[in-house]
Amino acid sequence: EPEVTQTPSHQVTQMGQEVILRCVPISNHLYFYWYRQILGQKVEFLVSFYNNEISEKSEIFDDQFSVERPDGSNFTLKIRSTKLEDSAMYFCASSAFDEQFFGPGTRLTVL
Amino acid sequence: KNEVEQSPQNLTAQEGEFITINCSYSVGISALHWLQQHPGGGIVSLFMLSSGKKKHGRLIATINIQEKHSSLHITASHPRDSAVYICAVYLGNEKLTFGTGTRLTIIP
């Protein structure tokens, strides 16, 4: 069964460093999403992406964040200069039309 | 104000019990997801529904659009059902808005 994959599973970085979180969505899906979950809190929407551009973003998704689909398979989230409060689980999701399918997540720890 | 409310927040039950988790939302939606999150953190989609009822194995999900309410039921619960169950809704756009989750523990 096709699934969304994410790498790495865990990333540890120093404050101020850039990180890139990678996702491979399900191959025939057209809509892509990033969500995050700070420990002990609910999952929050970051950004949606369709037709090679951002279709919606939350107020969390400021200038420090960017997304890219560099080729036909990967979908990446870049955080330019990480802050302590960026420590969270980051989930990628994709959908063909409506139902979203989630990846296993990347746990980002900022020290 | 939370747009998506779940109850209970925590639920502990004996193996074999019938489980009900509730989700209420405050505005009109186009569809609703029930998701399962295991201790390792990964999220699995259980159901997406916009009306009526869906069943998959021991899991049943219902939604009442007029009352802005959905329920997730688990029949013959088992310790492997222990997880956090999350309700998430589409508020007429692409993004999902999540509830805070219900932590379910099934005791053998």
PDB file of C-alpha atoms in Angstrom:
ATOM      1  CA  GLU A   1       0.000   0.000   0.000  1.00  0.00           C
ATOM      2  CA  PRO A   2       1.465   3.402  -0.931  1.00  0.00           C
ATOM      3  CA  GLU A   3       2.494   5.578   1.982  1.00  0.00           C
ATOM      4  CA  VAL A   4       3.985   8.961   2.771  1.00  0.00           C
ATOM      5  CA  THR A   5       7.581   8.754   3.964  1.00  0.00           C
ATOM      6  CA  GLN A   6       9.632  11.322   5.862  1.00  0.00           C
ATOM      7  CA  THR A   7      13.327  11.713   6.584  1.00  0.00           C
ATOM      8  CA  PRO A   8      15.022  11.989   8.933  1.00  0.00           C
ATOM      9  CA  SER A   9      12.966  10.454  11.723  1.00  0.00           C
ATOM     10  CA  HIS A  10      14.823  12.575  14.272  1.00  0.00           C
ATOM     11  CA  GLN A  11      16.896  15.707  13.726  1.00  0.00           C
ATOM     12  CA  VAL A  12      18.890  17.477  16.406  1.00  0.00           C
ATOM     13  CA  THR A  13      20.229  20.924  15.600  1.00  0.00           C
ATOM     14  CA  GLN A  14      21.693  23.978  17.260  1.00  0.00           C
ATOM     15  CA  MET A  15      19.664  27.164  17.554  1.00  0.00           C
ATOM     16  CA  GLY A  16      20.231  29.385  14.535  1.00  0.00           C
ATOM     17  CA  GLN A  17      21.038  26.529  12.170  1.00  0.00           C
ATOM     18  CA  GLU A  18      19.087  25.763   9.023  1.00  0.00           C
ATOM     19  CA  VAL A  19      17.237  22.453   8.755  1.00  0.00           C
ATOM     20  CA  ILE A  20      15.527  20.763   5.849  1.00  0.00           C
ATOM     21  CA  LEU A  21      12.863  18.176   6.522  1.00  0.00           C
ATOM     22  CA  ARG A  22      12.081  15.869   3.658  1.00  0.00           C
ATOM     23  CA  CYS A  23       8.897  14.129   2.608  1.00  0.00           C
ATOM     24  CA  VAL A  24       8.002  11.810  -0.245  1.00  0.00           C
ATOM     25  CA  PRO A  25       4.237  12.043  -0.791  1.00  0.00           C
ATOM     26  CA  ILE A  26       2.140   9.303  -2.343  1.00  0.00           C
ATOM     27  CA  SER A  27       2.974   9.335  -6.041  1.00  0.00           C
ATOM     28  CA  ASN A  28      -0.344  10.312  -7.648  1.00  0.00           C
ATOM     29  CA  HIS A  29      -1.237  12.909  -5.020  1.00  0.00           C
ATOM     30  CA  LEU A  30      -1.416  16.576  -5.953  1.00  0.00           C
ATOM     31  CA  TYR A  31      -1.939  18.337  -2.612  1.00  0.00           C
ATOM     32  CA  PHE A  32       0.784  18.498   0.020  1.00  0.00           C
ATOM     33  CA  TYR A  33       0.791  19.721   3.583  1.00  0.00           C
ATOM     34  CA  TRP A  34       3.043  20.327   6.555  1.00  0.00           C
ATOM     35  CA  TYR A  35       1.760  20.209  10.119  1.00  0.00           C
ATOM     36  CA  ARG A  36       3.564  20.419  13.421  1.00  0.00           C
ATOM     37  CA  GLN A  37       2.886  19.177  16.925  1.00  0.00           C
ATOM     38  CA  ILE A  38       4.701  20.681  19.874  1.00  0.00           C
ATOM     39  CA  LEU A  39       5.074  18.135  22.679  1.00  0.00           C
ATOM     40  CA  GLY A  40       1.855  17.831  24.649  1.00  0.00           C
ATOM     41  CA  GLN A  41      -0.126  20.087  22.296  1.00  0.00           C
ATOM     42  CA  LYS A  42      -2.478  19.520  19.410  1.00  0.00           C
ATOM     43  CA  VAL A  43      -1.430  19.235  15.796  1.00  0.00           C
ATOM     44  CA  GLU A  44      -1.307  22.587  13.963  1.00  0.00           C
ATOM     45  CA  PHE A  45      -1.467  23.390  10.270  1.00  0.00           C
ATOM     46  CA  LEU A  46       1.569  25.078   8.762  1.00  0.00           C
ATOM     47  CA  VAL A  47       1.168  25.182   4.986  1.00  0.00           C
ATOM     48  CA  SER A  48      -0.543  23.619   2.006  1.00  0.00           C
ATOM     49  CA  PHE A  49       0.971  23.344  -1.464  1.00  0.00           C
ATOM     50  CA  TYR A  50      -0.651  22.694  -4.811  1.00  0.00           C
ATOM     51  CA  ASN A  51       0.423  23.162  -8.407  1.00  0.00           C
ATOM     52  CA  ASN A  52       3.924  24.204  -7.342  1.00  0.00           C
ATOM     53  CA  GLU A  53       2.841  27.009  -5.106  1.00  0.00           C
ATOM     54  CA  ILE A  54       1.645  27.661  -1.575  1.00  0.00           C
ATOM     55  CA  SER A  55      -2.149  27.624  -1.500  1.00  0.00           C
ATOM     56  CA  GLU A  56      -2.580  28.450   2.177  1.00  0.00           C
ATOM     57  CA  LYS A  57      -0.345  29.111   5.166  1.00  0.00           C
ATOM     58  CA  SER A  58      -0.870  29.720   8.860  1.00  0.00           C
ATOM     59  CA  GLU A  59       0.461  32.594  10.926  1.00  0.00           C
ATOM     60  CA  ILE A  60       3.083  30.190  12.265  1.00  0.00           C
ATOM     61  CA  PHE A  61       4.556  29.893   8.763  1.00  0.00           C
ATOM     62  CA  ASP A  62       6.591  33.093   8.798  1.00  0.00           C
ATOM     63  CA  ASP A  63       9.608  34.134   6.711  1.00  0.00           C
ATOM     64  CA  GLN A  64      11.802  31.590   8.477  1.00  0.00           C
ATOM     65  CA  PHE A  65       9.873  28.786   6.808  1.00  0.00           C
ATOM     66  CA  SER A  66       9.795  27.773   3.173  1.00  0.00           C
ATOM     67  CA  VAL A  67       8.565  24.788   1.193  1.00  0.00           C
ATOM     68  CA  GLU A  68       9.710  23.383  -2.087  1.00  0.00           C
ATOM     69  CA  ARG A  69       8.997  20.544  -4.434  1.00  0.00           C
ATOM     70  CA  PRO A  70      12.457  20.300  -5.995  1.00  0.00           C
ATOM     71  CA  ASP A  71      11.639  17.324  -8.207  1.00  0.00           C
ATOM     72  CA  GLY A  72       8.696  15.086  -9.008  1.00  0.00           C
ATOM     73  CA  SER A  73       8.817  13.173  -5.769  1.00  0.00           C
ATOM     74  CA  ASN A  74      10.186  15.173  -2.828  1.00  0.00           C
ATOM     75  CA  PHE A  75       8.451  17.879  -0.801  1.00  0.00           C
ATOM     76  CA  THR A  76      10.641  19.755   1.650  1.00  0.00           C
ATOM     77  CA  LEU A  77      10.190  22.101   4.586  1.00  0.00           C
ATOM     78  CA  LYS A  78      13.106  24.416   5.337  1.00  0.00           C
ATOM     79  CA  ILE A  79      13.540  26.349   8.537  1.00  0.00           C
ATOM     80  CA  ARG A  80      16.190  29.001   7.918  1.00  0.00           C
ATOM     81  CA  SER A  81      17.303  29.859  11.430  1.00  0.00           C
ATOM     82  CA  THR A  82      15.901  27.512  14.001  1.00  0.00           C
ATOM     83  CA  LYS A  83      14.634  28.695  17.380  1.00  0.00           C
ATOM     84  CA  LEU A  84      14.134  26.698  20.545  1.00  0.00           C
ATOM     85  CA  GLU A  85      10.374  26.939  20.052  1.00  0.00           C
ATOM     86  CA  ASP A  86      10.651  25.166  16.683  1.00  0.00           C
ATOM     87  CA  SER A  87      11.240  21.917  18.578  1.00  0.00           C
ATOM     88  CA  ALA A  88       8.288  19.757  17.614  1.00  0.00           C
ATOM     89  CA  MET A  89       7.134  16.797  15.587  1.00  0.00           C
ATOM     90  CA  TYR A  90       6.653  17.780  11.948  1.00  0.00           C
ATOM     91  CA  PHE A  91       4.216  15.809   9.840  1.00  0.00           C
ATOM     92  CA  CYS A  92       3.917  15.810   6.095  1.00  0.00           C
ATOM     93  CA  ALA A  93       0.615  14.799   4.490  1.00  0.00           C
ATOM     94  CA  SER A  94      -0.627  14.388   0.948  1.00  0.00           C
ATOM     95  CA  SER A  95      -3.976  13.927  -0.735  1.00  0.00           C
ATOM     96  CA  ALA A  96      -5.333  13.175  -4.168  1.00  0.00           C
ATOM     97  CA  PHE A  97      -8.471  15.191  -3.584  1.00  0.00           C
ATOM     98  CA  ASP A  98      -9.864  15.056  -0.071  1.00  0.00           C
ATOM     99  CA  GLU A  99      -8.599  12.414   2.370  1.00  0.00           C
ATOM    100  CA  GLN A 100      -5.154  13.248   3.693  1.00  0.00           C
ATOM    101  CA  PHE A 101      -2.533  10.605   4.418  1.00  0.00           C
ATOM    102  CA  PHE A 102       0.172  11.338   6.934  1.00  0.00           C
ATOM    103  CA  GLY A 103       3.830  10.470   7.112  1.00  0.00           C
ATOM    104  CA  PRO A 104       5.432   9.079  10.291  1.00  0.00           C
ATOM    105  CA  GLY A 105       6.817  12.477  11.266  1.00  0.00           C
ATOM    106  CA  THR A 106      10.223  14.031  11.924  1.00  0.00           C
ATOM    107  CA  ARG A 107      11.039  14.889  15.498  1.00  0.00           C
ATOM    108  CA  LEU A 108      13.032  18.141  15.465  1.00  0.00           C
ATOM    109  CA  THR A 109      14.988  19.040  18.585  1.00  0.00           C
ATOM    110  CA  VAL A 110      16.584  22.490  18.722  1.00  0.00           C
ATOM    111  CA  LEU A 111      19.262  22.924  21.383  1.00  0.00           C
TER     112      LEU A 111
ATOM    113  CA  LYS B   1     -12.441  29.394  21.600  1.00  0.00           C
ATOM    114  CA  ASN B   2     -11.653  25.878  20.386  1.00  0.00           C
ATOM    115  CA  GLU B   3     -13.228  25.131  17.041  1.00  0.00           C
ATOM    116  CA  VAL B   4     -12.968  21.371  17.653  1.00  0.00           C
ATOM    117  CA  GLU B   5     -13.734  19.878  21.061  1.00  0.00           C
ATOM    118  CA  GLN B   6     -13.227  16.247  21.999  1.00  0.00           C
ATOM    119  CA  SER B   7     -14.473  14.307  24.998  1.00  0.00           C
ATOM    120  CA  PRO B   8     -13.358  12.684  27.088  1.00  0.00           C
ATOM    121  CA  GLN B   9      -9.747  13.863  27.207  1.00  0.00           C
ATOM    122  CA  ASN B  10      -8.676  10.591  28.804  1.00  0.00           C
ATOM    123  CA  LEU B  11     -10.444   7.251  28.841  1.00  0.00           C
ATOM    124  CA  THR B  12      -9.411   4.036  30.550  1.00  0.00           C
ATOM    125  CA  ALA B  13     -11.420   0.884  29.978  1.00  0.00           C
ATOM    126  CA  GLN B  14     -11.194  -2.859  30.389  1.00  0.00           C
ATOM    127  CA  GLU B  15     -10.478  -5.077  27.427  1.00  0.00           C
ATOM    128  CA  GLY B  16     -13.694  -5.978  25.630  1.00  0.00           C
ATOM    129  CA  GLU B  17     -15.590  -2.816  26.547  1.00  0.00           C
ATOM    130  CA  PHE B  18     -17.445  -0.710  23.984  1.00  0.00           C
ATOM    131  CA  ILE B  19     -15.707   2.646  23.578  1.00  0.00           C
ATOM    132  CA  THR B  20     -17.190   5.963  22.449  1.00  0.00           C
ATOM    133  CA  ILE B  21     -15.191   9.103  21.767  1.00  0.00           C
ATOM    134  CA  ASN B  22     -17.010  12.305  20.890  1.00  0.00           C
ATOM    135  CA  CYS B  23     -16.138  15.289  18.748  1.00  0.00           C
ATOM    136  CA  SER B  24     -18.049  18.556  18.481  1.00  0.00           C
ATOM    137  CA  TYR B  25     -17.221  21.460  16.215  1.00  0.00           C
ATOM    138  CA  SER B  26     -18.458  25.005  16.240  1.00  0.00           C
ATOM    139  CA  VAL B  27     -18.824  25.928  12.558  1.00  0.00           C
ATOM    140  CA  GLY B  28     -19.913  24.288   9.326  1.00  0.00           C
ATOM    141  CA  ILE B  29     -17.479  21.808   7.889  1.00  0.00           C
ATOM    142  CA  SER B  30     -17.062  19.984   4.604  1.00  0.00           C
ATOM    143  CA  ALA B  31     -15.651  16.771   6.104  1.00  0.00           C
ATOM    144  CA  LEU B  32     -14.139  15.273   9.229  1.00  0.00           C
ATOM    145  CA  HIS B  33     -11.194  12.947   9.846  1.00  0.00           C
ATOM    146  CA  TRP B  34     -10.704  10.519  12.687  1.00  0.00           C
ATOM    147  CA  LEU B  35      -7.005   9.869  13.231  1.00  0.00           C
ATOM    148  CA  GLN B  36      -5.026   7.568  15.486  1.00  0.00           C
ATOM    149  CA  GLN B  37      -1.697   8.569  17.015  1.00  0.00           C
ATOM    150  CA  HIS B  38       0.452   5.898  18.667  1.00  0.00           C
ATOM    151  CA  PRO B  39       3.052   6.568  21.389  1.00  0.00           C
ATOM    152  CA  GLY B  40       5.819   6.736  18.757  1.00  0.00           C
ATOM    153  CA  GLY B  41       4.035   9.765  17.342  1.00  0.00           C
ATOM    154  CA  GLY B  42       2.952   8.628  13.870  1.00  0.00           C
ATOM    155  CA  ILE B  43      -0.552   9.555  12.695  1.00  0.00           C
ATOM    156  CA  VAL B  44      -2.798   7.117  10.854  1.00  0.00           C
ATOM    157  CA  SER B  45      -6.010   8.123   9.137  1.00  0.00           C
ATOM    158  CA  LEU B  46      -8.902   5.930  10.310  1.00  0.00           C
ATOM    159  CA  PHE B  47     -11.856   7.547   8.569  1.00  0.00           C
ATOM    160  CA  MET B  48     -12.848  10.548   6.555  1.00  0.00           C
ATOM    161  CA  LEU B  49     -16.559  11.232   6.469  1.00  0.00           C
ATOM    162  CA  SER B  50     -18.926  13.990   5.520  1.00  0.00           C
ATOM    163  CA  SER B  51     -22.241  12.312   6.308  1.00  0.00           C
ATOM    164  CA  GLY B  52     -23.752   9.206   7.846  1.00  0.00           C
ATOM    165  CA  LYS B  53     -21.664   6.334   9.118  1.00  0.00           C
ATOM    166  CA  LYS B  54     -18.581   4.342   8.174  1.00  0.00           C
ATOM    167  CA  LYS B  55     -17.348   1.027   9.520  1.00  0.00           C
ATOM    168  CA  HIS B  56     -13.950  -0.603   9.318  1.00  0.00           C
ATOM    169  CA  GLY B  57     -13.435  -3.759  11.314  1.00  0.00           C
ATOM    170  CA  ARG B  58     -14.186  -2.960  14.967  1.00  0.00           C
ATOM    171  CA  LEU B  59     -14.245   0.776  14.350  1.00  0.00           C
ATOM    172  CA  ILE B  60     -17.382   2.752  13.541  1.00  0.00           C
ATOM    173  CA  ALA B  61     -17.581   6.483  12.884  1.00  0.00           C
ATOM    174  CA  THR B  62     -20.749   8.521  12.682  1.00  0.00           C
ATOM    175  CA  ILE B  63     -21.383  12.152  11.929  1.00  0.00           C
ATOM    176  CA  ASN B  64     -24.427  14.396  12.394  1.00  0.00           C
ATOM    177  CA  ILE B  65     -23.874  17.497  10.287  1.00  0.00           C
ATOM    178  CA  GLN B  66     -26.899  19.354  11.683  1.00  0.00           C
ATOM    179  CA  GLU B  67     -25.788  18.831  15.278  1.00  0.00           C
ATOM    180  CA  LYS B  68     -22.093  19.426  14.422  1.00  0.00           C
ATOM    181  CA  HIS B  69     -21.106  16.218  16.164  1.00  0.00           C
ATOM    182  CA  SER B  70     -19.230  13.039  15.360  1.00  0.00           C
ATOM    183  CA  SER B  71     -18.522   9.895  17.345  1.00  0.00           C
ATOM    184  CA  LEU B  72     -15.915   7.180  17.049  1.00  0.00           C
ATOM    185  CA  HIS B  73     -16.869   3.797  18.471  1.00  0.00           C
ATOM    186  CA  ILE B  74     -14.634   0.811  19.114  1.00  0.00           C
ATOM    187  CA  THR B  75     -16.305  -2.543  19.692  1.00  0.00           C
ATOM    188  CA  ALA B  76     -14.621  -5.369  21.661  1.00  0.00           C
ATOM    189  CA  SER B  77     -11.727  -3.079  22.632  1.00  0.00           C
ATOM    190  CA  HIS B  78      -8.236  -4.546  22.874  1.00  0.00           C
ATOM    191  CA  PRO B  79      -5.015  -3.295  24.507  1.00  0.00           C
ATOM    192  CA  ARG B  80      -3.565  -2.635  21.031  1.00  0.00           C
ATOM    193  CA  ASP B  81      -6.305   0.001  20.586  1.00  0.00           C
ATOM    194  CA  SER B  82      -4.516   2.095  23.217  1.00  0.00           C
ATOM    195  CA  ALA B  83      -3.558   5.334  21.479  1.00  0.00           C
ATOM    196  CA  VAL B  84      -4.558   8.960  21.136  1.00  0.00           C
ATOM    197  CA  TYR B  85      -7.596   9.427  18.893  1.00  0.00           C
ATOM    198  CA  ILE B  86      -7.846  12.772  17.162  1.00  0.00           C
ATOM    199  CA  CYS B  87     -10.760  14.434  15.416  1.00  0.00           C
ATOM    200  CA  ALA B  88      -9.827  16.902  12.677  1.00  0.00           C
ATOM    201  CA  VAL B  89     -12.142  18.928  10.446  1.00  0.00           C
ATOM    202  CA  TYR B  90     -12.065  20.748   7.136  1.00  0.00           C
ATOM    203  CA  LEU B  91     -13.506  24.202   7.771  1.00  0.00           C
ATOM    204  CA  GLY B  92     -14.381  24.729   4.121  1.00  0.00           C
ATOM    205  CA  ASN B  93     -10.751  25.010   3.052  1.00  0.00           C
ATOM    206  CA  GLU B  94      -7.913  22.597   2.462  1.00  0.00           C
ATOM    207  CA  LYS B  95      -6.315  22.603   5.873  1.00  0.00           C
ATOM    208  CA  LEU B  96      -7.298  20.382   8.772  1.00  0.00           C
ATOM    209  CA  THR B  97      -8.113  21.885  12.165  1.00  0.00           C
ATOM    210  CA  PHE B  98      -7.384  19.422  14.940  1.00  0.00           C
ATOM    211  CA  GLY B  99      -8.930  18.602  18.270  1.00  0.00           C
ATOM    212  CA  THR B 100      -6.735  18.031  21.297  1.00  0.00           C
ATOM    213  CA  GLY B 101      -7.198  14.286  21.163  1.00  0.00           C
ATOM    214  CA  THR B 102      -8.546  11.586  23.468  1.00  0.00           C
ATOM    215  CA  ARG B 103      -6.008   9.353  25.165  1.00  0.00           C
ATOM    216  CA  LEU B 104      -7.439   5.823  25.287  1.00  0.00           C
ATOM    217  CA  THR B 105      -5.939   3.128  27.506  1.00  0.00           C
ATOM    218  CA  ILE B 106      -7.320  -0.407  27.344  1.00  0.00           C
ATOM    219  CA  ILE B 107      -6.361  -2.577  30.295  1.00  0.00           C
ATOM    220  CA  PRO B 108      -6.055  -6.343  29.725  1.00  0.00           C
TER     221      PRO B 108
END
